[in-house]
Short mmCIF file of C-alpha atoms in Angstrom, two decimals:
data_model
loop_
_atom_site.label_atom_id
_atom_site.label_comp_id
_atom_site.label_asym_id
_atom_site.label_seq_id
_atom_site.Cartn_x
_atom_site.Cartn_y
_atom_site.Cartn_z
CA MET A 1 178.69 -28.97 0.37
CA SER A 2 178.42 -32.72 0.47
CA ALA A 3 176.99 -34.08 3.67
CA SER A 4 178.98 -37.33 3.57
CA ARG A 5 182.23 -38.85 2.46
CA ARG A 6 182.01 -41.37 -0.37
CA SER A 7 184.71 -43.64 -1.75
CA GLY A 8 182.92 -44.13 -5.03
CA THR A 9 180.50 -46.54 -6.59
CA THR A 10 182.53 -49.55 -5.64
CA ASP A 11 182.26 -48.61 -1.95
CA GLU A 12 178.52 -48.09 -2.30
CA LEU A 13 177.99 -51.57 -3.76
CA GLY A 14 180.62 -53.26 -1.69
CA PRO A 15 183.94 -54.57 -3.03
CA ASP A 16 182.82 -58.22 -3.36
CA GLU A 17 179.16 -57.66 -4.26
CA PRO A 18 178.26 -59.18 -7.65
CA GLU A 19 176.81 -57.00 -10.32
CA GLN A 20 173.00 -57.31 -10.81
CA PRO A 21 171.38 -57.95 -14.15
CA GLY A 22 170.32 -54.79 -15.82
CA ARG A 23 173.22 -52.71 -14.43
CA SER A 24 175.33 -53.30 -17.54
CA GLY A 25 174.41 -53.46 -21.18
CA ASP A 26 176.14 -56.89 -21.42
CA ASP A 27 174.03 -58.59 -18.69
CA GLY A 28 170.57 -59.93 -19.38
CA PRO A 29 168.16 -59.36 -22.24
CA THR A 30 167.06 -55.93 -23.25
CA THR A 31 163.79 -54.43 -24.37
CA PRO A 32 163.36 -52.77 -27.76
CA ASP A 33 164.04 -49.34 -26.24
CA GLY A 34 167.39 -50.50 -24.86
CA THR A 35 166.32 -50.94 -21.22
CA ALA A 36 167.40 -54.13 -19.55
CA ALA A 37 164.49 -56.51 -19.16
CA GLY A 38 163.22 -56.62 -15.56
CA ALA A 39 165.36 -53.64 -14.50
CA VAL A 40 164.00 -51.07 -12.08
CA PRO A 41 164.54 -47.47 -13.22
CA VAL A 42 167.43 -46.06 -11.22
CA GLY A 43 166.73 -42.83 -9.31
CA PRO A 44 169.20 -40.40 -7.71
CA ASP A 45 172.39 -41.85 -6.30
CA GLY A 46 171.76 -43.11 -2.75
CA ALA A 47 174.52 -41.01 -1.25
CA ASP A 48 173.27 -37.88 -3.05
CA LEU A 49 169.77 -38.51 -1.75
CA LEU A 50 171.09 -38.95 1.77
CA ALA A 51 173.08 -35.73 1.47
CA ALA A 52 169.98 -33.86 0.28
CA LEU A 53 167.92 -35.20 3.16
CA LEU A 54 170.51 -34.29 5.74
CA ASP A 55 171.02 -30.81 4.33
CA GLY A 56 167.26 -30.19 4.37
CA MET A 57 166.85 -30.98 8.05
CA ASP A 58 165.84 -28.24 10.47
CA ALA A 59 168.13 -29.69 13.14
CA ALA A 60 171.91 -29.72 13.03
CA LEU A 61 173.28 -33.24 12.55
CA CYS A 62 176.69 -34.84 12.58
CA ALA A 63 177.71 -38.49 12.64
CA PHE A 64 180.79 -40.37 13.82
CA ASP A 65 182.17 -43.75 12.89
CA GLY A 66 183.29 -46.29 15.46
CA ASP A 67 186.63 -44.50 15.88
CA GLY A 68 185.02 -41.11 16.58
CA VAL A 69 185.78 -39.61 13.16
CA VAL A 70 183.20 -37.17 11.75
CA THR A 71 181.48 -38.72 8.71
CA HIS A 72 178.48 -36.41 8.17
CA TRP A 73 177.90 -32.68 8.73
CA ASN A 74 174.77 -30.94 7.44
CA ARG A 75 173.94 -27.33 6.56
CA GLU A 76 172.22 -26.53 9.88
CA ALA A 77 175.36 -27.60 11.76
CA GLU A 78 177.35 -25.28 9.48
CA ARG A 79 174.89 -22.44 10.16
CA ILE A 80 175.12 -22.80 13.95
CA LEU A 81 178.90 -23.30 14.28
CA GLY A 82 180.26 -21.79 11.07
CA TRP A 83 182.33 -24.86 10.16
CA SER A 84 181.64 -26.13 6.65
CA SER A 85 181.19 -29.78 5.76
CA ALA A 86 184.60 -29.85 4.07
CA GLU A 87 186.19 -28.52 7.26
CA ALA A 88 184.35 -30.82 9.61
CA VAL A 89 184.20 -34.22 7.86
CA GLY A 90 187.29 -36.32 8.57
CA ARG A 91 188.21 -34.72 11.89
CA HIS A 92 188.56 -36.92 14.95
CA GLY A 93 185.99 -35.79 17.50
CA PHE A 94 185.43 -32.15 18.41
CA ALA A 95 188.72 -31.59 20.24
CA GLY A 96 190.74 -28.59 19.12
CA TRP A 97 188.14 -27.05 16.82
CA ALA A 98 184.48 -27.39 17.98
CA VAL A 99 185.08 -27.61 21.74
CA ARG A 100 187.64 -26.25 24.14
CA GLU A 101 190.57 -28.54 24.97
CA ALA A 102 189.59 -28.53 28.64
CA ASP A 103 186.10 -29.83 27.79
CA ALA A 104 187.03 -32.21 24.98
CA ALA A 105 187.52 -35.39 27.03
CA ASP A 106 184.29 -34.98 28.97
CA ILE A 107 182.21 -34.14 25.89
CA GLU A 108 183.71 -36.92 23.78
CA GLY A 109 183.08 -39.42 26.57
CA ARG A 110 179.46 -38.40 26.91
CA LEU A 111 178.92 -38.55 23.14
CA MET A 112 180.63 -41.89 22.56
CA SER A 113 178.78 -43.47 25.48
CA ALA A 114 175.67 -43.45 23.28
CA MET A 115 177.22 -46.27 21.20
CA HIS A 116 176.84 -48.67 24.11
CA ALA A 117 173.60 -47.31 25.67
CA PRO A 118 170.04 -48.19 24.68
CA GLY A 119 167.88 -45.49 23.16
CA ARG A 120 168.84 -41.85 22.84
CA GLN A 121 171.07 -39.88 25.17
CA VAL A 122 170.35 -36.19 25.81
CA HIS A 123 173.13 -33.82 26.87
CA GLU A 124 173.80 -30.11 27.03
CA PHE A 125 177.23 -28.60 26.54
CA ALA A 126 178.97 -25.65 24.90
CA LEU A 127 180.44 -25.85 21.39
CA VAL A 128 182.93 -23.43 19.85
CA THR A 129 182.02 -21.56 16.66
CA LYS A 130 184.49 -20.92 13.86
CA ASP A 131 184.85 -17.27 14.87
CA GLY A 132 185.71 -18.21 18.46
CA GLY A 133 182.31 -17.77 20.10
CA ARG A 134 180.54 -20.34 22.23
CA VAL A 135 177.06 -21.76 21.72
CA LEU A 136 175.15 -23.78 24.31
CA VAL A 137 173.49 -26.70 22.52
CA ARG A 138 171.23 -29.59 23.47
CA THR A 139 172.16 -32.88 21.80
CA GLN A 140 170.42 -36.16 21.18
CA SER A 141 172.81 -39.02 20.43
CA ALA A 142 172.13 -42.63 19.48
CA ALA A 143 174.13 -45.56 18.14
CA VAL A 144 174.12 -46.58 14.46
CA HIS A 145 174.24 -50.36 14.05
CA GLY A 146 175.84 -52.23 11.21
CA PRO A 147 174.55 -55.33 9.37
CA ASP A 148 175.94 -57.53 12.12
CA GLY A 149 173.90 -55.69 14.75
CA LYS A 150 176.94 -54.17 16.41
CA ALA A 151 177.39 -50.44 16.92
CA ALA A 152 179.24 -49.05 13.91
CA GLY A 153 179.08 -45.40 14.92
CA LEU A 154 176.65 -42.83 16.21
CA TYR A 155 174.71 -39.80 15.11
CA CYS A 156 174.32 -36.58 17.07
CA ALA A 157 171.45 -34.13 16.41
CA PHE A 158 171.78 -30.79 18.15
CA SER A 159 170.18 -27.36 18.29
CA GLU A 160 170.73 -24.17 20.20
CA VAL A 161 169.31 -24.47 23.69
CA HIS A 162 167.23 -21.32 23.45
CA ALA A 163 165.63 -22.55 20.22
CA GLN A 164 164.84 -25.90 21.84
CA ILE A 165 163.43 -24.18 24.91
CA ASP A 166 161.28 -21.95 22.70
CA LEU A 167 159.93 -25.02 20.95
CA GLU A 168 159.22 -26.79 24.23
CA ARG A 169 157.51 -23.68 25.57
CA SER A 170 155.33 -23.47 22.47
CA ILE A 171 154.32 -27.10 22.81
CA ALA A 172 153.70 -26.72 26.55
CA LEU A 173 151.63 -23.58 25.96
CA SER A 174 149.55 -25.32 23.33
CA GLU A 175 148.87 -28.28 25.61
CA ALA A 176 148.01 -26.02 28.55
CA LEU A 177 145.62 -23.93 26.46
CA PHE A 178 143.73 -27.00 25.36
CA GLU A 179 143.62 -28.64 28.76
CA ASP A 180 143.77 -26.26 31.71
CA ALA A 181 142.96 -22.78 30.36
CA SER A 182 140.32 -20.82 32.24
CA TRP A 183 139.04 -19.27 29.02
CA GLY A 184 137.70 -20.80 25.83
CA VAL A 185 140.12 -21.69 23.04
CA VAL A 186 138.85 -22.84 19.64
CA LEU A 187 140.83 -23.50 16.47
CA VAL A 188 138.59 -22.81 13.49
CA ASP A 189 139.57 -24.17 10.07
CA ALA A 190 139.40 -22.25 6.80
CA ASP A 191 135.78 -23.41 6.36
CA LEU A 192 134.85 -21.70 9.66
CA ARG A 193 134.24 -24.97 11.49
CA PRO A 194 135.77 -25.87 14.85
CA ALA A 195 138.79 -28.16 14.45
CA VAL A 196 140.08 -28.23 18.05
CA VAL A 197 138.17 -27.14 21.16
CA ASN A 198 139.37 -27.00 24.75
CA ALA A 199 137.30 -28.10 27.73
CA HIS A 200 136.28 -24.57 28.78
CA ALA A 201 135.00 -23.71 25.28
CA ALA A 202 133.07 -26.97 25.06
CA ARG A 203 131.30 -26.19 28.33
CA ALA A 204 130.51 -22.66 27.13
CA LEU A 205 129.02 -24.07 23.91
CA GLY A 206 127.00 -26.61 25.88
CA ALA A 207 128.40 -29.70 24.16
CA GLY A 208 131.22 -32.21 24.37
CA ARG A 209 134.69 -31.53 22.98
CA THR A 210 134.26 -33.97 20.10
CA ALA A 211 130.59 -33.20 19.49
CA VAL A 212 131.31 -29.65 18.26
CA LEU A 213 134.10 -30.57 15.83
CA GLY A 214 133.33 -29.95 12.17
CA ARG A 215 129.87 -28.50 12.83
CA PRO A 216 128.80 -25.10 11.42
CA LEU A 217 128.72 -22.33 14.01
CA GLY A 218 125.05 -21.76 13.22
CA GLU A 219 124.28 -25.18 14.71
CA LEU A 220 126.16 -24.41 17.92
CA LEU A 221 124.77 -20.91 18.58
CA THR A 222 121.15 -19.81 18.46
CA ARG A 223 122.10 -16.16 17.95
CA GLY A 224 125.25 -14.28 17.04
CA SER A 225 126.72 -16.86 14.65
CA GLU A 226 126.58 -14.40 11.73
CA GLU A 227 128.62 -11.80 13.62
CA LEU A 228 131.13 -14.46 14.70
CA GLU A 229 131.51 -15.84 11.18
CA ASN A 230 131.99 -12.30 9.86
CA ALA A 231 134.79 -11.73 12.38
CA LEU A 232 136.48 -15.03 11.47
CA THR A 233 136.26 -14.26 7.75
CA HIS A 234 137.81 -10.84 8.32
CA VAL A 235 140.69 -12.36 10.30
CA LEU A 236 141.38 -14.93 7.56
CA ALA A 237 141.51 -12.16 4.95
CA GLU A 238 143.05 -9.24 6.85
CA GLY A 239 144.72 -10.62 9.97
CA ALA A 240 144.12 -10.22 13.67
CA PRO A 241 142.13 -7.17 14.86
CA PRO A 242 143.97 -4.65 17.07
CA ALA A 243 141.73 -5.19 20.11
CA PRO A 244 139.34 -7.80 21.53
CA ALA A 245 135.73 -7.77 20.38
CA GLU A 246 132.65 -8.29 22.55
CA LEU A 247 130.11 -10.57 20.90
CA TRP A 248 126.62 -11.29 22.22
CA VAL A 249 125.53 -14.83 21.40
CA GLY A 250 122.71 -17.19 22.25
CA VAL A 251 123.64 -20.58 23.73
CA ARG A 252 121.41 -23.61 24.17
CA THR A 253 121.14 -24.86 27.73
CA PRO A 254 118.90 -27.42 29.48
CA ASP A 255 116.91 -24.44 30.79
CA GLY A 256 116.49 -22.90 27.34
CA GLU A 257 118.39 -20.26 25.44
CA LYS A 258 120.70 -17.93 27.37
CA ARG A 259 122.35 -14.78 26.10
CA ARG A 260 126.05 -14.55 26.81
CA CYS A 261 128.66 -11.89 26.10
CA TRP A 262 132.04 -13.29 25.04
CA ARG A 263 135.08 -11.03 24.93
CA SER A 264 136.93 -12.53 21.99
CA GLY A 265 140.42 -12.30 20.56
CA PHE A 266 141.35 -13.68 17.13
CA LEU A 267 144.66 -14.82 15.61
CA ARG A 268 145.24 -15.87 12.04
CA LEU A 269 147.09 -19.18 11.85
CA ALA A 270 149.56 -19.73 8.99
CA SER A 271 151.72 -22.74 8.19
CA PRO A 272 155.39 -22.25 9.18
CA LEU A 273 156.44 -24.83 6.55
CA ALA A 274 155.21 -22.95 3.48
CA GLU A 275 157.31 -20.42 1.59
CA GLU A 276 154.33 -18.07 1.49
CA PRO A 277 151.84 -17.74 4.37
CA VAL A 278 149.09 -20.30 3.91
CA PRO A 279 146.09 -19.73 6.20
CA LEU A 280 145.32 -22.80 8.28
CA GLY A 281 142.42 -21.16 10.10
CA VAL A 282 141.82 -18.86 13.04
CA GLY A 283 142.63 -19.17 16.72
CA TRP A 284 139.63 -17.88 18.67
CA ILE A 285 140.13 -17.16 22.37
CA PHE A 286 137.17 -15.93 24.41
CA GLN A 287 136.10 -15.25 27.96
CA ASP A 288 132.57 -14.96 29.32
CA VAL A 289 132.01 -11.39 30.57
CA THR A 290 128.21 -11.50 30.67
CA GLU A 291 127.88 -10.62 34.35
CA ALA A 292 130.36 -7.76 34.10
CA LYS A 293 128.66 -6.34 30.98
CA GLN A 294 125.23 -6.63 32.54
CA GLY A 295 126.55 -4.85 35.63
CA GLU A 296 127.97 -2.07 33.46
CA GLN A 297 124.71 -1.74 31.55
CA GLU A 298 122.64 -1.65 34.72
CA ALA A 299 124.93 0.96 36.28
CA SER A 300 124.80 3.09 33.14
CA LEU A 301 121.02 2.79 32.96
CA LEU A 302 120.68 3.70 36.62
CA ARG A 303 122.85 6.81 36.15
CA PHE A 304 120.79 7.87 33.14
CA ARG A 305 117.48 7.41 34.91
CA SER A 306 118.71 9.23 38.01
CA ASN A 307 119.78 12.13 35.81
CA GLN A 308 116.39 12.13 34.11
CA LEU A 309 114.58 12.26 37.44
CA HIS A 310 116.83 15.11 38.57
CA ARG A 311 116.28 17.08 35.37
CA ALA A 312 112.53 16.43 35.52
CA ALA A 313 112.35 17.71 39.10
CA ARG A 314 114.17 20.93 38.17
CA ALA A 315 111.94 21.48 35.12
CA ALA A 316 108.75 20.69 37.04
CA ALA A 317 109.70 23.18 39.76
CA GLU A 318 109.41 25.97 37.17
CA CYS A 319 105.85 25.04 36.17
CA GLU A 320 103.07 27.21 37.62
CA ASP A 321 100.41 24.59 36.82
CA PRO A 322 100.89 21.35 38.81
CA SER A 323 99.17 19.37 36.03
CA GLU A 324 101.80 20.61 33.61
CA ALA A 325 104.48 19.57 36.10
CA ALA A 326 103.04 16.03 36.05
CA THR A 327 103.36 15.83 32.24
CA VAL A 328 106.93 17.16 32.50
CA HIS A 329 107.81 14.22 34.74
CA LEU A 330 106.16 11.91 32.20
CA ASP A 331 108.05 13.33 29.22
CA PHE A 332 111.45 13.05 30.91
CA ALA A 333 110.69 9.48 32.01
CA LEU A 334 109.71 8.42 28.50
CA ALA A 335 113.21 8.99 27.02
CA GLY A 336 114.79 5.60 26.41
CA PHE A 337 112.15 3.90 28.52
CA ALA A 338 108.95 3.55 26.48
CA ASP A 339 107.37 4.57 23.20
CA HIS A 340 104.09 5.94 24.56
CA ALA A 341 102.47 6.76 27.87
CA LEU A 342 98.87 7.25 29.05
CA VAL A 343 97.61 8.88 32.24
CA ASP A 344 94.17 7.83 33.50
CA ARG A 345 92.43 9.37 36.55
CA LEU A 346 89.80 7.86 38.80
CA MET A 347 86.42 9.43 38.16
CA GLY A 348 84.76 10.80 41.25
CA GLY A 349 88.03 11.89 42.85
CA ALA A 350 90.78 10.09 44.69
CA SER A 351 89.89 7.06 46.76
CA ALA A 352 91.60 5.46 49.72
CA ASP A 353 89.99 2.09 48.85
CA PRO A 354 88.87 1.90 45.20
CA GLU A 355 87.52 -1.65 45.62
CA ALA A 356 85.08 -0.51 48.30
CA ALA A 357 83.49 1.90 45.85
CA GLY A 358 82.72 -0.84 43.33
CA ARG A 359 84.20 -1.23 39.87
CA PRO A 360 86.46 1.80 39.29
CA ARG A 361 85.96 4.06 36.29
CA LEU A 362 88.89 5.81 34.64
CA MET A 363 89.11 8.78 32.29
CA ARG A 364 92.05 9.86 30.12
CA VAL A 365 93.72 13.09 31.30
CA ALA A 366 97.06 13.01 29.43
CA ALA A 367 98.72 11.05 26.63
CA THR A 368 101.75 11.19 24.39
CA PRO A 369 101.12 11.65 20.63
CA THR A 370 100.98 8.37 18.72
CA GLY A 371 101.77 9.75 15.27
CA GLY A 372 105.26 10.95 16.14
CA PRO A 373 107.47 12.31 18.90
CA GLY A 374 106.29 15.20 20.98
CA PRO A 375 105.40 16.32 24.49
CA SER A 376 102.49 14.88 26.41
CA VAL A 377 99.12 16.52 25.82
CA LEU A 378 96.49 17.15 28.50
CA THR A 379 93.16 15.65 27.49
CA GLY A 380 89.96 14.53 29.17
CA HIS A 381 88.30 17.92 29.32
CA ALA A 382 84.97 16.27 28.49
CA GLY A 383 85.31 13.92 31.45
CA LEU A 384 84.12 10.82 29.54
CA PRO A 385 84.94 7.40 31.05
CA LEU A 386 87.13 4.87 29.27
CA ARG A 387 85.48 1.63 28.21
CA TYR A 388 88.02 -0.70 29.71
CA ALA A 389 86.96 -4.36 29.71
CA GLU A 390 86.97 -6.46 32.84
CA GLY A 391 90.50 -7.55 33.70
CA HIS A 392 92.17 -4.64 31.89
CA PRO A 393 95.74 -4.13 33.25
CA ALA A 394 94.92 -0.54 34.29
CA LEU A 395 91.92 -1.73 36.33
CA GLN A 396 94.04 -4.46 37.90
CA CYS A 397 96.63 -1.85 38.82
CA VAL A 398 94.00 0.28 40.59
CA ALA A 399 92.57 -2.74 42.41
CA ARG A 400 95.98 -3.94 43.60
CA ALA A 401 97.42 -0.47 44.19
CA GLY A 402 100.58 -1.88 42.63
CA SER A 403 102.34 -2.25 39.28
CA VAL A 404 101.08 -4.62 36.58
CA ARG A 405 103.03 -5.85 33.55
CA ALA A 406 101.38 -7.20 30.40
CA GLY A 407 102.59 -8.48 27.03
CA ALA A 408 101.18 -9.82 23.77
CA GLY A 409 103.58 -12.77 23.72
CA SER A 410 104.83 -14.59 20.63
CA VAL A 411 101.78 -14.41 18.38
CA PRO A 412 101.21 -13.36 14.74
CA ALA A 413 101.16 -9.66 13.89
CA ASP A 414 97.41 -9.54 13.32
CA GLU A 415 96.80 -10.99 16.78
CA VAL A 416 99.18 -8.43 18.29
CA ARG A 417 97.17 -5.61 16.68
CA GLU A 418 93.94 -7.08 17.99
CA TRP A 419 95.48 -7.46 21.46
CA ALA A 420 96.40 -3.76 21.54
CA ARG A 421 93.09 -2.63 20.03
CA THR A 422 90.93 -4.41 22.61
CA ARG A 423 92.89 -2.68 25.39
CA GLN A 424 92.54 0.73 23.66
CA TRP A 425 96.28 1.12 23.23
CA PRO A 426 98.07 2.42 20.10
CA GLU A 427 98.60 -0.02 17.24
CA GLY A 428 101.93 -1.82 17.48
CA THR A 429 101.94 -2.03 21.26
CA VAL A 430 103.49 -5.30 22.47
CA HIS A 431 104.51 -4.61 26.07
CA ALA A 432 102.76 -2.56 28.78
CA LEU A 433 103.53 -1.49 32.34
CA CYS A 434 100.90 0.10 34.58
CA ALA A 435 101.94 1.98 37.72
CA VAL A 436 99.46 3.29 40.26
CA LEU A 437 99.26 7.01 41.06
CA ARG A 438 99.03 7.36 44.83
CA SER A 439 99.41 10.39 47.07
CA ARG A 440 98.57 10.93 50.74
CA GLY A 441 97.36 7.34 51.06
CA ARG A 442 94.84 7.66 48.23
CA THR A 443 94.71 6.27 44.67
CA LEU A 444 94.45 8.99 42.05
CA GLY A 445 94.73 6.90 38.89
CA VAL A 446 97.14 4.94 36.68
CA VAL A 447 100.03 5.80 34.38
CA THR A 448 100.63 3.24 31.60
CA PHE A 449 103.93 2.94 29.70
CA LEU A 450 103.83 1.17 26.31
CA ARG A 451 106.55 -0.40 24.17
CA GLY A 452 106.47 -1.62 20.59
CA ALA A 453 107.95 -4.75 19.01
CA GLY A 454 111.40 -3.19 18.71
CA ARG A 455 111.88 -3.14 22.49
CA SER A 456 112.23 -5.82 25.12
CA ALA A 457 109.57 -6.60 27.71
CA PHE A 458 109.43 -4.59 30.92
CA GLU A 459 111.44 -6.06 33.79
CA ARG A 460 111.31 -5.63 37.56
CA SER A 461 113.88 -2.83 37.44
CA ASP A 462 111.65 -1.02 34.93
CA ALA A 463 108.70 -1.35 37.28
CA THR A 464 110.74 0.23 40.09
CA TYR A 465 111.59 3.19 37.90
CA ALA A 466 107.97 3.56 36.76
CA GLU A 467 106.78 3.55 40.38
CA ASP A 468 109.27 6.32 41.20
CA VAL A 469 107.99 8.42 38.29
CA ALA A 470 104.37 7.66 39.21
CA GLY A 471 104.98 8.87 42.78
CA ARG A 472 106.27 12.23 41.53
CA MET A 473 103.40 12.56 39.06
CA ALA A 474 100.84 11.68 41.73
CA ALA A 475 102.23 14.39 44.02
CA ALA A 476 101.89 16.95 41.20
CA LEU A 477 98.36 15.82 40.32
CA ASP A 478 97.33 15.87 44.00
CA LEU A 479 98.67 19.40 44.25
CA ALA A 480 96.63 20.32 41.17
CA ASP A 481 93.51 18.94 42.84
CA LEU A 482 94.25 20.93 46.00
CA ALA A 483 94.81 24.09 43.99
CA ALA A 484 91.59 23.55 42.05
CA GLY A 485 89.67 22.91 45.29
CA ALA A 486 91.11 26.03 46.90
CA ALA A 487 90.19 28.10 43.84
CA GLU A 488 86.68 26.68 43.85
CA ALA A 489 86.30 27.39 47.59
CA ALA A 490 87.59 30.89 47.08
CA GLY A 491 85.07 31.42 44.26
CA ARG A 492 82.21 30.24 46.47
CA GLY A 493 83.35 32.57 49.24
CA ASP A 494 83.37 35.57 46.93
CA THR A 495 79.88 34.69 45.70
CA ALA A 496 78.59 34.39 49.27
CA GLY A 497 80.17 37.74 50.18
CA ASP A 498 78.44 39.43 47.29
#
């Protein structure tokens, strides 16, 4: 089991080396407790300490004296080749036991050349195990110099080639991930703070590689840091999740905050040197998939809205009353699009040029219930005009014969309520979209879609959808006007006939 040969204490001190005071009870004064005065407490025997160090190494190690005789052989060398220290120490070279006879001269020459070469020499060759197998090893050899500065022997550290290659691959992979990777890589410590960040991740976070180190995630992200910290905490406690997670975050940029979607994978990092797994942190790997996710969302939304338009057309075709068909289109359009909707008609009939007739007046003909969900209700039987103030979005929509978007903006809640009240919209309205009702080249009125604070503002794609719905509603309302006119003409004809 010993990792070295020893000739005893005399050899350790040297045959002619004088004894030092304090090594014997007869030399030098002593203290009251019996310890020699000025003596340094003696620890483990030097050779035993050396043997313990060699046996604890992860690499196999053997040493040769100047004549090529094996002087040291540690446990890892015994594990790889099967030869014990007692069997190896004292042999001359590897010939006849650790290498084949045909290879012995070449291998011994390459090993012993390290005694006369500067630095370390690296070689690869095959060694023979005790059971007759062969192991390809990579060796590092270097000379051991004596007190006179001359080479007194050499040491040879070796490991199985595949283990060395695995180590080199791991190191190369780590360096590549933190230099050239096309996705973000962040090592987060146990306190959930970035410890190492690669260049791609630093760019995604909008800061330098050193600027983000040690900072809380809440300082790096404007939104989504809570979800990210929750994921990291889960990984530290439970291990890596079975699949990547898609996290929406807010990132600071010179142009303001931008929302990004990062497809993230997590790995729990544990120390390989501890007997029990000790968490060192989490490896977080992410890739920006914002454009792909937005494309998926837009495609899904487009499919849903197309289906709604198709279903609305089929349902409206079964309505005998064209006005009812218009509200059917409105109800189908409202799903997932807005919270409320209002339909206002021009008083005095449709107009090809509302501006030429002066300030337009509108009356409410249909609306969705504000107290809860339900179908649109036809109103306006009294024919009273709405008291819209100058510059109201609905009046602007009529004047422009195009869509108008409006929003309360970032103001206190009481101002939001006042903003909605002055425009005669339900309380809680924050966003509005007005689309003109036109048919046969004439303006019939306006349909207004309203959203509360829980929804985002209307975008251009929303306006396109609203215009499509408004066109179908306008056709139904125009047909209702034609039917009403025909019925009125028929009634006058019957009266004249009588």
